[in-house]
């Protein structure tokens, strides 16, 4: 097995194979009969495993509660939420603008969900990982219990990859042993490296200004935020929350 920087062997998902089940234990006759019935349905095609209705679904949630990393059933298919943003138009109710990626064919869809819209969040396997480092266009993570390493393409995480920090704990979501989503901490503390000057008489309520963060991202901040300040930023919406204390 290959190693990276003297670390434990890592597993790359594109080459991942499910381990053999190995020898089976002797079962009680009734359990053996149930096991035989299950064996009769195997193997299940990958498409079937990803099809709506073949898995367990959690209770319906409001469309305004959809966040990056969630997997939902929508329009007869399964979708992973890639990016979300709360929109408050001048007229009409607020809504959640969600960028979705289809788990069956890779299609992308921009969908608007209002607070009254209801969607079903698919039950997926969740594992805890720790971010180690970036290698080219690959991001290397380590499973916190087995210490096995995996590589994910940077575009799998998207714009939020800029928030990754050495040692950061994240939650990886898997469906049929395939990574389909990643959840970062809800917020991070970052330093402002560059901020537009405030205009005389400008107040926090009047307008925001542009600020560049230490990770290279640009966000809108209140006029009282200056270069060198540390602020709390939402990783879901890539937006200013408040000044760090």
Short mmCIF file of C-alpha atoms in Angstrom, two decimals, residues 5 16 46 51-52 58 62 64 67 88 93 105 109 116 129 142 170 172 191-192 203 213 220 228-229:
data_model
loop_
_atom_site.label_atom_id
_atom_site.label_comp_id
_atom_site.label_asym_id
_atom_site.label_seq_id
_atom_site.Cartn_x
_atom_site.Cartn_y
_atom_site.Cartn_z
CA UNK A 5 4.50 11.71 4.10
CA UNK A 16 -12.31 1.83 -3.09
CA UNK A 46 -25.67 1.06 -7.64
CA UNK A 51 -32.98 5.54 -6.16
CA UNK A 52 -35.56 7.30 -3.99
CA UNK A 58 -35.99 11.36 7.77
CA UNK A 62 -38.56 23.24 5.66
CA UNK A 64 -35.37 27.21 4.26
CA UNK A 67 -27.82 23.55 4.14
CA UNK A 88 -34.58 38.66 1.31
CA UNK A 93 -41.25 36.50 1.26
CA UNK A 105 -26.32 11.76 -13.24
CA UNK A 109 -29.90 22.65 -10.46
CA UNK A 116 -43.47 26.73 3.40
CA UNK A 129 -12.85 13.15 9.57
CA UNK A 142 -8.19 11.23 8.00
CA UNK A 170 -15.53 17.82 9.43
CA UNK A 172 -18.34 13.37 5.68
CA UNK A 191 -8.65 37.90 10.21
CA UNK A 192 -9.46 40.76 7.87
CA UNK A 203 -23.45 53.55 9.85
CA UNK A 213 -10.04 37.66 4.60
CA UNK A 220 -19.33 42.22 3.04
CA UNK A 228 -6.54 43.42 11.39
CA UNK A 229 -9.92 42.73 13.01
#
